[in-house]
CSV table of C-alpha atoms and ligand atoms in Angstrom, one decimal:
chain,number,residue,atom,x,y,z
T,1460,MET,CA,0.0,0.0,0.0
T,1461,THR,CA,1.3,3.5,-0.8
T,1462,LYS,CA,1.7,6.2,1.9
T,1463,GLN,CA,-1.2,8.1,0.2
T,1464,GLN,CA,-3.4,5.0,0.5
T,1465,ARG,CA,-2.5,4.6,4.2
T,1466,LEU,CA,-3.3,8.3,4.7
T,1467,ASP,CA,-6.6,7.9,3.0
T,1468,GLU,CA,-7.4,5.0,5.3
T,1469,LEU,CA,-6.4,7.0,8.3
T,1470,LYS,CA,-8.8,9.8,7.1
T,1471,ALA,CA,-11.6,7.3,6.7
T,1472,GLU,CA,-10.9,6.0,10.2
T,1473,ILE,CA,-11.1,9.5,11.8
T,1474,ILE,CA,-14.5,9.9,10.1
T,1475,ALA,CA,-15.7,6.5,11.2
T,1476,GLU,CA,-14.5,7.0,14.8
T,1477,ASN,CA,-16.6,10.2,14.9
T,1478,ILE,CA,-13.8,12.3,16.3
T,1479,CYS,CA,-14.9,15.8,17.5
T,1480,PRO,CA,-18.5,15.3,16.3
T,1481,GLU,CA,-19.5,18.9,17.2
T,1482,LEU,CA,-16.8,20.3,14.9
T,1483,ALA,CA,-17.6,17.8,12.2
T,1484,ALA,CA,-21.3,18.8,12.3
T,1485,HIS,CA,-20.4,22.5,11.6
T,1486,ALA,CA,-17.6,21.7,9.0
T,1487,THR,CA,-18.0,21.1,5.3
T,1488,GLN,CA,-15.4,18.3,5.4
T,1489,LEU,CA,-12.4,16.9,7.1
T,1490,VAL,CA,-9.1,18.5,6.0
T,1491,MET,CA,-6.5,15.8,6.1
T,1492,GLY,CA,-3.4,17.3,4.4
T,1493,ASP,CA,-1.8,18.3,1.2
T,1494,GLY,CA,1.5,17.8,-0.6
T,1495,ASN,CA,3.9,14.9,-0.8
T,1496,PRO,CA,3.4,11.9,1.5
T,1497,ASP,CA,7.1,11.1,0.9
T,1498,ALA,CA,8.3,14.5,2.0
T,1499,ASP,CA,11.2,15.1,4.4
T,1500,ILE,CA,9.4,18.0,6.0
T,1501,VAL,CA,5.9,18.1,7.5
T,1502,PHE,CA,4.4,21.5,8.3
T,1503,ILE,CA,1.7,21.5,11.0
T,1504,GLY,CA,-0.7,24.4,11.5
T,1505,GLU,CA,-3.6,24.9,13.8
T,1506,ALA,CA,-6.9,24.1,12.1
T,1507,PRO,CA,-8.6,24.8,8.8
T,1508,GLY,CA,-10.2,28.2,8.2
T,1509,LYS,CA,-13.1,29.1,5.9
T,1510,GLN,CA,-11.4,28.5,2.5
T,1511,GLU,CA,-9.6,25.3,3.8
T,1512,ASP,CA,-13.0,24.0,4.9
T,1513,GLU,CA,-14.5,24.8,1.5
T,1514,GLN,CA,-11.7,23.3,-0.6
T,1515,GLY,CA,-10.7,20.4,1.7
T,1516,LEU,CA,-7.1,21.5,1.6
T,1517,PRO,CA,-4.9,23.1,4.4
T,1518,PHE,CA,-3.4,26.5,4.0
T,1519,VAL,CA,-5.2,27.7,0.8
T,1520,GLY,CA,-6.4,31.1,2.2
T,1521,THR,CA,-4.4,34.2,3.0
T,1522,ALA,CA,-2.0,32.5,5.4
T,1523,GLY,CA,-1.6,29.7,2.8
T,1524,LYS,CA,-0.5,32.2,0.1
T,1525,PHE,CA,2.1,33.6,2.5
T,1526,LEU,CA,3.2,30.0,3.3
T,1527,ASN,CA,3.6,29.3,-0.5
T,1528,GLU,CA,5.7,32.5,-0.8
T,1529,MET,CA,8.0,31.5,2.0
T,1530,LEU,CA,8.3,28.0,0.6
T,1531,ALA,CA,9.4,29.6,-2.7
T,1532,GLN,CA,11.9,31.8,-0.9
T,1533,ALA,CA,13.3,28.7,0.8
T,1534,GLY,CA,13.6,27.0,-2.6
T,1535,MET,CA,10.6,24.6,-2.2
T,1536,THR,CA,7.1,24.1,-3.5
T,1537,ARG,CA,4.1,22.5,-1.9
T,1538,SER,CA,4.8,19.3,-3.7
T,1539,ASP,CA,8.2,19.0,-1.9
T,1540,VAL,CA,6.6,19.1,1.5
T,1541,TYR,CA,3.5,17.8,3.3
T,1542,ILE,CA,1.2,20.3,5.1
T,1543,THR,CA,-1.5,19.5,7.7
T,1544,ASN,CA,-3.1,20.8,10.9
T,1545,ILE,CA,-3.4,19.5,14.4
T,1546,VAL,CA,-7.2,19.8,14.3
T,1547,LYS,CA,-8.7,18.6,11.1
T,1548,TYR,CA,-12.1,20.3,11.1
T,1549,ARG,CA,-12.7,24.0,11.0
T,1550,PRO,CA,-13.7,25.4,14.4
T,1551,PRO,CA,-16.8,27.5,14.2
T,1552,ASN,CA,-16.0,31.2,13.3
T,1553,ASN,CA,-12.3,30.3,13.3
T,1554,ARG,CA,-12.1,30.2,17.0
T,1555,ASP,CA,-9.0,28.7,18.6
T,1556,PRO,CA,-9.1,24.9,18.8
T,1557,GLU,CA,-9.9,23.7,22.4
T,1558,PRO,CA,-7.5,21.5,24.4
T,1559,GLU,CA,-9.9,18.6,24.2
T,1560,GLU,CA,-10.1,19.0,20.4
T,1561,LYS,CA,-6.3,19.0,20.1
T,1562,ARG,CA,-6.2,16.0,22.4
T,1563,GLN,CA,-8.6,14.0,20.3
T,1564,PHE,CA,-6.8,14.6,17.1
T,1565,TRP,CA,-3.3,14.1,18.5
T,1566,PRO,CA,-3.1,10.3,18.1
T,1567,TYR,CA,-4.1,10.6,14.5
T,1568,LEU,CA,-1.5,13.3,13.9
T,1569,LEU,CA,1.1,11.0,15.3
T,1570,ARG,CA,-0.1,8.2,13.0
T,1571,GLN,CA,0.0,10.6,10.1
T,1572,LEU,CA,3.7,11.3,10.9
T,1573,GLU,CA,4.4,7.5,11.4
T,1574,ILE,CA,3.2,7.0,7.8
T,1575,ILE,CA,5.1,9.9,6.3
T,1576,GLU,CA,8.3,9.4,8.3
T,1577,PRO,CA,9.6,13.0,7.7
T,1578,LYS,CA,13.0,14.1,8.8
T,1579,ALA,CA,11.6,17.1,10.5
T,1580,VAL,CA,8.3,18.5,11.8
T,1581,VAL,CA,7.8,22.3,11.4
T,1582,THR,CA,5.1,23.6,13.7
T,1583,LEU,CA,3.3,26.8,12.7
T,1584,GLY,CA,2.0,28.7,15.7
T,1585,ARG,CA,1.6,27.9,19.4
T,1586,HIS,CA,-1.1,25.3,19.1
T,1587,SER,CA,0.9,22.7,17.2
T,1588,GLY,CA,4.2,23.9,18.7
T,1589,ALA,CA,3.0,23.4,22.3
T,1590,ALA,CA,1.6,19.9,21.4
T,1591,PHE,CA,5.2,18.8,20.7
T,1592,ILE,CA,7.1,21.1,23.1
T,1593,PRO,CA,4.9,21.6,26.2
T,1594,ASP,CA,7.1,24.4,27.6
T,1595,LEU,CA,7.2,26.3,24.3
T,1596,HIS,CA,7.8,30.0,24.5
T,1597,ILE,CA,7.4,30.9,20.8
T,1598,SER,CA,9.2,34.3,21.2
T,1599,ARG,CA,12.2,32.5,22.7
T,1600,ASP,CA,12.1,29.2,20.8
T,1601,HIS,CA,11.1,30.1,17.3
T,1602,GLY,CA,13.5,28.8,14.6
T,1603,ARG,CA,15.4,26.5,17.0
T,1604,ALA,CA,15.4,22.8,16.2
T,1605,ARG,CA,15.1,20.3,19.0
T,1606,TRP,CA,14.7,16.5,19.3
T,1607,VAL,CA,11.4,15.6,20.9
T,1608,LYS,CA,10.8,12.1,22.2
T,1609,TYR,CA,7.2,10.8,22.3
T,1610,HIS,CA,6.8,7.3,23.4
T,1611,GLU,CA,8.6,5.2,20.8
T,1612,ALA,CA,9.0,8.0,18.3
T,1613,THR,CA,11.6,10.8,18.1
T,1614,PHE,CA,11.0,13.9,16.0
T,1615,LEU,CA,13.2,16.8,15.0
T,1616,VAL,CA,10.8,19.7,15.7
T,1617,ILE,CA,11.3,23.2,14.5
T,1618,PRO,CA,8.7,25.6,16.0
T,1619,LEU,CA,7.9,28.7,13.8
T,1620,TYR,CA,5.5,31.6,14.2
T,1621,HIS,CA,2.1,31.1,12.5
T,1622,PRO,CA,2.0,32.8,9.1
T,1623,ALA,CA,-1.4,34.4,9.9
T,1624,ALA,CA,0.1,36.0,13.1
T,1625,ALA,CA,3.2,37.2,11.2
T,1626,LEU,CA,1.5,38.3,8.0
T,1627,TYR,CA,0.6,41.8,9.1
T,1628,ASN,CA,3.3,42.4,11.7
T,1629,GLY,CA,6.4,43.7,9.9
T,1630,GLY,CA,8.9,42.5,12.6
T,1631,LEU,CA,7.4,39.1,13.0
T,1632,ARG,CA,6.9,38.7,9.3
T,1633,GLN,CA,10.7,39.1,8.6
T,1634,THR,CA,11.5,36.9,11.5
T,1635,LEU,CA,9.3,34.1,10.2
T,1636,ILE,CA,10.7,34.5,6.7
T,1637,ASP,CA,14.3,34.3,8.1
T,1638,ASP,CA,13.4,31.2,10.3
T,1639,PHE,CA,11.7,29.6,7.3
T,1640,CYS,CA,14.6,30.0,5.0
T,1641,ARG,CA,16.9,28.4,7.6
T,1642,VAL,CA,14.7,25.2,7.9
T,1643,PRO,CA,16.6,23.2,5.2
T,1644,GLU,CA,20.0,24.1,6.6
T,1645,LEU,CA,18.8,23.2,10.2
T,1646,ILE,CA,17.6,19.8,9.0
T,1647,GLU,CA,20.9,19.2,7.2
T,1648,LYS,CA,22.7,20.1,10.4
T,1649,TYR,CA,20.6,17.9,12.7
T,1650,VAL,CA,19.8,14.9,10.5
T,1651,ARG,CA,22.3,12.6,8.9
T,1652,PRO,CA,21.2,11.4,5.5
T,1653,GLY,CA,18.9,8.4,5.9
T,1654,SER,CA,18.7,8.8,9.7
T,1655,LEU,CA,15.5,9.6,11.6
T,1656,SER,CA,16.8,9.7,15.1
T,1657,GLU,CA,20.4,10.8,15.2
T,1658,GLY,CA,21.1,14.4,16.2
H,528,URA,N1,-4.3,28.3,9.4
H,528,URA,C1,-4.0,27.1,9.9
H,528,URA,O1,-3.5,26.9,11.0
H,528,URA,N2,-4.3,26.1,9.1
H,528,URA,C2,-4.8,26.2,7.9
H,528,URA,O2,-5.0,25.2,7.2
H,528,URA,C3,-5.1,27.5,7.5
H,528,URA,C4,-4.9,28.5,8.2
């Protein structure tokens, strides 16, 4: 079975298990992910917004355009990476995802990562960042890679600001762009070719 087929099965399982039924009831559809399931880098945002909910794809609205621009500046396209969110249904009126919603989706996010086996996980914003790094202080930790152990798995996690937060804030915007462009070099530095767990 290909990785895409396994991801499709996982998506069907989330629907069948009736995860976050209140969110599901308000949402148009579940937004699983986009990009290359064989990617070295997985970007993880917060939750779908209006356009993501309508199109069934993550980061296709304003924040997504900014994400695409930064990928281009870093020499990548969406088909070089995989993009997803911690919460996979749009919260009503784009409110912040609740702790219980993040908790319910967390095991599925881990399984998504188990299938993709990326070299690095890049979190976008505090919701996905704090899920991997509980003591995250984004103003202190942004752009710094660290190894995170979670049960059997070890991830190289690089927490970044959320594109929507940085988009209209000149200082943060440049910081995010600078951090973003350093992602490939950070991965190169931390991960030996072919190794998932050596730092
Ligand atoms: N913001 C997110 O965190 N995720 C999306 O998919 C879109 C906007």
